[in-house]
């Protein structure tokens, strides 16, 4: 602390621990740190408008609005964590859209075959529906280089995954390694033409039209306060051409935030495609979004009366603060959801 510097306020006094404590109390409630610790968050510098927070699991520090820190702490204090009675067995499939230098294709193909095996990787270089047993590299005419990417030998690609079991450490680790290869071998990039689609399959009593409409209503109820908060502006509301808001009156349009066209009517398995996430090859971001959609699925199932084929109660996640406070998420996912929602910068 600088001492003895004369200002129009007089001579600056040394800042003692007592003074720091007084300032801290003035900015944040006394119990704030205790509640934030439940999420692995520590406030390391207190300021009136923006404070510095650190995540204990990663050691990374971010700036965060002080009023939002108070709001988050209050949510934890009020025990607003979501409670899910049972965990649904969920399998996923990922579609990754990106642009990359065409010249790196051969090198990426070799790296993929070494990673997953020749029998589990198929570079077809055209649009194709994945049967769920291989990694498939294809092209999508809607994905194009933009801005400085034009004229650099880049082209639009789509890499689709085989069926991934969310409870399998081996499957999740493989997805992580593939994301690393995209970044470091293929030199992949994303832009506004790219999207990340998560297919989610889970058991149900009967995948009826009524149940599909229930899921559509549930997503619509949470769209503005939850899902729109963790994607860029261009993926919110009806701003994205291939990811429009869910129309509760006509849910069979493919290019909505939730695509129901893969649902086999009255089957024992529900297959949804979540299309709202922006283009990314960031594994942590993909997993945070996937866990958010899995939580949505479980809450929507809990609010559905399978025996009588009707809605039991409304499924409402409330807001992004409730999600972050939920015990369904580990420290790493909490950090990524906060980053995605712009709560930390």
Tab-separated table of C-alpha atoms in Angstrom, residues 27-289:
chain	number	residue	atom	x	y	z
A	27	UNK	CA	-19.566	-5.012	-1.469
A	28	UNK	CA	-20.755	-8.569	-0.803
A	29	UNK	CA	-22.902	-10.185	1.857
A	30	UNK	CA	-21.054	-11.865	4.702
A	31	UNK	CA	-22.072	-15.419	3.746
A	32	UNK	CA	-21.437	-14.961	0.027
A	33	UNK	CA	-18.070	-16.763	-0.031
A	34	UNK	CA	-19.446	-19.713	1.923
A	35	UNK	CA	-22.261	-20.300	-0.595
A	36	UNK	CA	-20.053	-19.807	-3.659
A	37	UNK	CA	-17.601	-22.367	-2.241
A	38	UNK	CA	-20.321	-24.966	-2.812
A	39	UNK	CA	-19.717	-24.423	-6.552
A	40	UNK	CA	-15.930	-24.324	-6.173
A	41	UNK	CA	-15.836	-20.548	-6.674
A	42	UNK	CA	-13.703	-18.130	-4.671
A	43	UNK	CA	-13.963	-14.335	-4.888
A	44	UNK	CA	-10.343	-13.174	-4.971
A	45	UNK	CA	-10.854	-9.451	-5.555
A	46	UNK	CA	-13.904	-7.419	-4.584
A	47	UNK	CA	-14.919	-4.381	-6.613
A	48	UNK	CA	-18.144	-2.368	-6.697
A	49	UNK	CA	-19.070	-3.248	-10.296
A	50	UNK	CA	-16.939	-6.258	-11.290
A	51	UNK	CA	-15.082	-8.637	-9.013
A	52	UNK	CA	-12.511	-11.301	-9.782
A	53	UNK	CA	-13.556	-14.899	-9.152
A	54	UNK	CA	-11.416	-18.025	-9.277
A	55	UNK	CA	-12.551	-21.601	-9.932
A	56	UNK	CA	-10.739	-23.957	-7.574
A	57	UNK	CA	-10.903	-26.973	-9.923
A	58	UNK	CA	-9.103	-25.249	-12.828
A	59	UNK	CA	-7.314	-22.380	-11.063
A	60	UNK	CA	-8.635	-19.994	-13.748
A	61	UNK	CA	-9.765	-16.486	-12.818
A	62	UNK	CA	-12.526	-14.452	-14.484
A	63	UNK	CA	-14.169	-11.065	-14.094
A	64	UNK	CA	-17.795	-11.268	-12.958
A	65	UNK	CA	-20.385	-8.599	-12.220
A	66	UNK	CA	-20.699	-8.118	-8.470
A	67	UNK	CA	-24.547	-8.036	-8.549
A	68	UNK	CA	-24.467	-11.418	-10.350
A	69	UNK	CA	-22.171	-12.834	-7.660
A	70	UNK	CA	-24.728	-11.767	-5.044
A	71	UNK	CA	-27.573	-13.250	-7.088
A	72	UNK	CA	-25.775	-16.559	-7.543
A	73	UNK	CA	-24.927	-16.790	-3.839
A	74	UNK	CA	-28.554	-16.032	-2.974
A	75	UNK	CA	-29.774	-18.833	-5.240
A	76	UNK	CA	-27.510	-21.324	-3.481
A	77	UNK	CA	-28.571	-19.967	-0.089
A	78	UNK	CA	-32.227	-20.441	-0.992
A	79	UNK	CA	-31.530	-24.072	-1.991
A	80	UNK	CA	-32.771	-23.687	-5.556
A	81	UNK	CA	-30.802	-26.695	-6.793
A	82	UNK	CA	-32.801	-28.912	-9.129
A	83	UNK	CA	-33.645	-32.366	-7.897
A	84	UNK	CA	-33.974	-35.231	-10.346
A	85	UNK	CA	-35.340	-38.451	-8.849
A	86	UNK	CA	-33.795	-40.861	-11.314
A	87	UNK	CA	-31.050	-40.809	-13.909
A	88	UNK	CA	-32.137	-41.773	-17.397
A	89	UNK	CA	-29.933	-44.019	-19.521
A	90	UNK	CA	-28.983	-41.688	-22.368
A	91	UNK	CA	-26.995	-42.304	-25.542
A	92	UNK	CA	-25.859	-39.436	-27.752
A	93	UNK	CA	-24.523	-38.704	-31.203
A	94	UNK	CA	-22.619	-35.523	-32.064
A	95	UNK	CA	-22.528	-33.613	-35.360
A	96	UNK	CA	-19.594	-31.195	-35.529
A	97	UNK	CA	-19.650	-28.582	-38.298
A	98	UNK	CA	-16.441	-26.670	-39.028
A	99	UNK	CA	-14.154	-25.299	-41.744
A	100	UNK	CA	-10.597	-26.541	-42.219
A	101	UNK	CA	-7.764	-26.494	-44.802
A	102	UNK	CA	-8.468	-29.155	-47.430
A	103	UNK	CA	-4.731	-29.873	-47.573
A	104	UNK	CA	-4.901	-31.283	-44.006
A	105	UNK	CA	-7.576	-33.875	-44.820
A	106	UNK	CA	-5.203	-36.770	-45.495
A	107	UNK	CA	-3.217	-36.096	-42.313
A	108	UNK	CA	-6.448	-35.963	-40.268
A	109	UNK	CA	-7.742	-39.210	-41.820
A	110	UNK	CA	-4.551	-41.023	-40.812
A	111	UNK	CA	-4.700	-39.612	-37.269
A	112	UNK	CA	-8.350	-40.655	-36.889
A	113	UNK	CA	-7.695	-44.208	-38.058
A	114	UNK	CA	-4.826	-44.475	-35.579
A	115	UNK	CA	-7.050	-43.172	-32.789
A	116	UNK	CA	-10.329	-45.065	-33.299
A	117	UNK	CA	-9.321	-47.867	-35.694
A	118	UNK	CA	-9.772	-48.198	-39.464
A	119	UNK	CA	-13.069	-50.033	-39.078
A	120	UNK	CA	-14.596	-47.156	-37.030
A	121	UNK	CA	-13.704	-44.213	-39.284
A	122	UNK	CA	-15.101	-43.439	-42.721
A	123	UNK	CA	-14.105	-40.318	-44.719
A	124	UNK	CA	-16.796	-40.182	-47.423
A	125	UNK	CA	-16.431	-36.462	-48.255
A	126	UNK	CA	-20.099	-36.010	-49.124
A	127	UNK	CA	-23.347	-35.561	-47.209
A	128	UNK	CA	-24.379	-38.807	-45.564
A	129	UNK	CA	-26.543	-40.041	-42.705
A	130	UNK	CA	-24.487	-41.774	-40.015
A	131	UNK	CA	-25.729	-45.257	-39.062
A	132	UNK	CA	-24.238	-44.824	-35.597
A	133	UNK	CA	-21.369	-47.332	-35.729
A	134	UNK	CA	-18.539	-45.133	-37.114
A	135	UNK	CA	-17.032	-41.668	-37.116
A	136	UNK	CA	-17.959	-40.235	-40.521
A	137	UNK	CA	-16.302	-37.219	-42.165
A	138	UNK	CA	-18.491	-35.590	-44.790
A	139	UNK	CA	-19.390	-32.242	-46.287
A	140	UNK	CA	-22.335	-29.923	-45.709
A	141	UNK	CA	-23.144	-27.268	-48.310
A	142	UNK	CA	-24.503	-24.944	-45.602
A	143	UNK	CA	-21.053	-24.743	-43.944
A	144	UNK	CA	-18.753	-22.247	-45.688
A	145	UNK	CA	-15.586	-20.245	-45.008
A	146	UNK	CA	-16.332	-16.637	-44.056
A	147	UNK	CA	-14.294	-13.439	-43.696
A	148	UNK	CA	-10.531	-14.061	-43.601
A	149	UNK	CA	-11.139	-17.800	-44.114
A	150	UNK	CA	-12.114	-17.206	-47.751
A	151	UNK	CA	-9.460	-17.890	-50.353
A	152	UNK	CA	-7.210	-19.783	-47.911
A	153	UNK	CA	-7.912	-23.296	-49.182
A	154	UNK	CA	-10.545	-23.938	-46.513
A	155	UNK	CA	-13.792	-25.847	-47.018
A	156	UNK	CA	-16.818	-26.752	-44.920
A	157	UNK	CA	-16.898	-30.169	-43.216
A	158	UNK	CA	-19.132	-32.175	-40.903
A	159	UNK	CA	-17.833	-34.901	-38.602
A	160	UNK	CA	-20.493	-37.158	-37.098
A	161	UNK	CA	-19.868	-39.542	-34.214
A	162	UNK	CA	-20.958	-43.121	-33.612
A	163	UNK	CA	-23.406	-43.724	-30.746
A	164	UNK	CA	-21.773	-42.538	-27.516
A	165	UNK	CA	-22.836	-43.846	-24.135
A	166	UNK	CA	-22.809	-40.905	-21.698
A	167	UNK	CA	-21.999	-43.265	-18.830
A	168	UNK	CA	-18.948	-44.734	-20.634
A	169	UNK	CA	-15.609	-43.134	-19.709
A	170	UNK	CA	-14.035	-44.743	-22.777
A	171	UNK	CA	-16.584	-43.165	-25.161
A	172	UNK	CA	-16.272	-39.728	-23.548
A	173	UNK	CA	-12.468	-39.882	-23.632
A	174	UNK	CA	-12.596	-40.779	-27.328
A	175	UNK	CA	-14.797	-37.745	-28.046
A	176	UNK	CA	-12.292	-35.579	-26.156
A	177	UNK	CA	-9.385	-36.949	-28.211
A	178	UNK	CA	-11.256	-36.418	-31.492
A	179	UNK	CA	-11.869	-32.757	-30.564
A	180	UNK	CA	-8.113	-32.422	-29.930
A	181	UNK	CA	-7.323	-33.892	-33.372
A	182	UNK	CA	-9.713	-31.459	-35.045
A	183	UNK	CA	-7.959	-28.524	-33.398
A	184	UNK	CA	-4.329	-29.660	-33.632
A	185	UNK	CA	-4.176	-31.851	-36.764
A	186	UNK	CA	-6.996	-30.639	-39.025
A	187	UNK	CA	-6.552	-27.004	-37.798
A	188	UNK	CA	-10.345	-26.721	-37.734
A	189	UNK	CA	-12.133	-23.420	-37.112
A	190	UNK	CA	-15.788	-22.453	-36.664
A	191	UNK	CA	-17.814	-19.489	-37.860
A	192	UNK	CA	-21.422	-18.268	-38.023
A	193	UNK	CA	-22.384	-20.910	-40.629
A	194	UNK	CA	-21.478	-23.753	-38.254
A	195	UNK	CA	-23.652	-25.479	-35.673
A	196	UNK	CA	-23.206	-28.351	-33.212
A	197	UNK	CA	-26.066	-30.857	-33.111
A	198	UNK	CA	-26.532	-33.298	-30.248
A	199	UNK	CA	-28.702	-36.366	-30.896
A	200	UNK	CA	-30.098	-37.853	-27.712
A	201	UNK	CA	-31.763	-41.256	-27.396
A	202	UNK	CA	-33.429	-42.545	-24.215
A	203	UNK	CA	-36.076	-45.110	-23.178
A	204	UNK	CA	-39.736	-44.084	-22.780
A	205	UNK	CA	-43.052	-45.855	-22.182
A	206	UNK	CA	-44.326	-44.844	-25.617
A	207	UNK	CA	-43.033	-42.144	-27.987
A	208	UNK	CA	-46.469	-40.782	-28.864
A	209	UNK	CA	-47.349	-37.544	-30.675
A	210	UNK	CA	-48.646	-36.180	-27.376
A	211	UNK	CA	-45.343	-36.901	-25.651
A	212	UNK	CA	-43.408	-35.173	-28.445
A	213	UNK	CA	-45.645	-32.114	-28.097
A	214	UNK	CA	-45.032	-32.165	-24.342
A	215	UNK	CA	-41.259	-32.025	-24.931
A	216	UNK	CA	-41.778	-29.187	-27.432
A	217	UNK	CA	-43.810	-27.185	-24.891
A	218	UNK	CA	-41.212	-27.813	-22.182
A	219	UNK	CA	-38.383	-26.586	-24.397
A	220	UNK	CA	-40.368	-23.511	-25.409
A	221	UNK	CA	-41.059	-22.673	-21.747
A	222	UNK	CA	-37.330	-22.717	-20.959
A	223	UNK	CA	-36.002	-21.362	-24.239
A	224	UNK	CA	-35.626	-17.692	-23.322
A	225	UNK	CA	-34.532	-18.016	-19.670
A	226	UNK	CA	-32.219	-21.012	-20.014
A	227	UNK	CA	-31.161	-22.190	-23.477
A	228	UNK	CA	-30.899	-18.778	-25.162
A	229	UNK	CA	-28.690	-17.611	-22.278
A	230	UNK	CA	-25.839	-20.012	-23.084
A	231	UNK	CA	-25.592	-19.511	-26.867
A	232	UNK	CA	-24.499	-16.464	-28.915
A	233	UNK	CA	-27.096	-13.920	-30.041
A	234	UNK	CA	-27.185	-15.404	-33.559
A	235	UNK	CA	-28.471	-18.729	-32.138
A	236	UNK	CA	-31.227	-17.217	-29.988
A	237	UNK	CA	-34.949	-16.781	-30.756
A	238	UNK	CA	-35.479	-17.145	-34.539
A	239	UNK	CA	-32.126	-15.691	-35.600
A	240	UNK	CA	-30.619	-18.949	-36.915
A	241	UNK	CA	-32.106	-20.217	-40.177
A	242	UNK	CA	-31.444	-23.881	-39.364
A	243	UNK	CA	-32.288	-23.614	-35.656
A	244	UNK	CA	-35.602	-21.790	-35.273
A	245	UNK	CA	-37.699	-21.563	-32.109
A	246	UNK	CA	-39.838	-24.633	-31.466
A	247	UNK	CA	-43.334	-24.228	-32.892
A	248	UNK	CA	-45.673	-25.968	-30.445
A	249	UNK	CA	-48.437	-26.128	-33.067
A	250	UNK	CA	-46.244	-27.769	-35.699
A	251	UNK	CA	-43.265	-29.614	-34.248
A	252	UNK	CA	-42.344	-31.679	-37.316
A	253	UNK	CA	-40.286	-28.948	-38.991
A	254	UNK	CA	-36.720	-30.271	-39.121
A	255	UNK	CA	-34.924	-26.940	-38.706
A	256	UNK	CA	-36.124	-26.111	-35.199
A	257	UNK	CA	-34.049	-26.031	-32.022
A	258	UNK	CA	-35.382	-29.498	-31.263
A	259	UNK	CA	-35.895	-31.829	-34.221
A	260	UNK	CA	-38.539	-34.547	-33.660
A	261	UNK	CA	-38.328	-36.108	-37.139
A	262	UNK	CA	-36.183	-39.033	-35.929
A	263	UNK	CA	-38.817	-40.185	-33.431
A	264	UNK	CA	-40.305	-43.560	-34.319
A	265	UNK	CA	-43.980	-43.185	-33.396
A	266	UNK	CA	-45.157	-45.233	-30.395
A	267	UNK	CA	-41.734	-46.890	-29.990
A	268	UNK	CA	-40.037	-47.496	-26.637
A	269	UNK	CA	-37.198	-45.137	-27.538
A	270	UNK	CA	-37.283	-41.348	-27.955
A	271	UNK	CA	-34.734	-39.811	-30.335
A	272	UNK	CA	-34.342	-36.015	-30.226
A	273	UNK	CA	-31.874	-33.775	-32.042
A	274	UNK	CA	-30.898	-30.570	-30.201
A	275	UNK	CA	-29.726	-28.091	-32.855
A	276	UNK	CA	-29.299	-24.827	-30.949
A	277	UNK	CA	-25.633	-24.945	-29.877
A	278	UNK	CA	-23.301	-22.809	-31.994
A	279	UNK	CA	-20.412	-24.352	-33.903
A	280	UNK	CA	-17.622	-25.542	-31.610
A	281	UNK	CA	-14.868	-28.141	-31.323
A	282	UNK	CA	-14.370	-27.345	-27.620
A	283	UNK	CA	-14.951	-30.624	-25.772
A	284	UNK	CA	-15.793	-28.948	-22.441
A	285	UNK	CA	-18.378	-26.692	-24.077
A	286	UNK	CA	-19.966	-29.657	-25.884
A	287	UNK	CA	-20.199	-31.648	-22.643
A	288	UNK	CA	-21.656	-28.718	-20.660
A	289	UNK	CA	-24.371	-28.293	-23.310
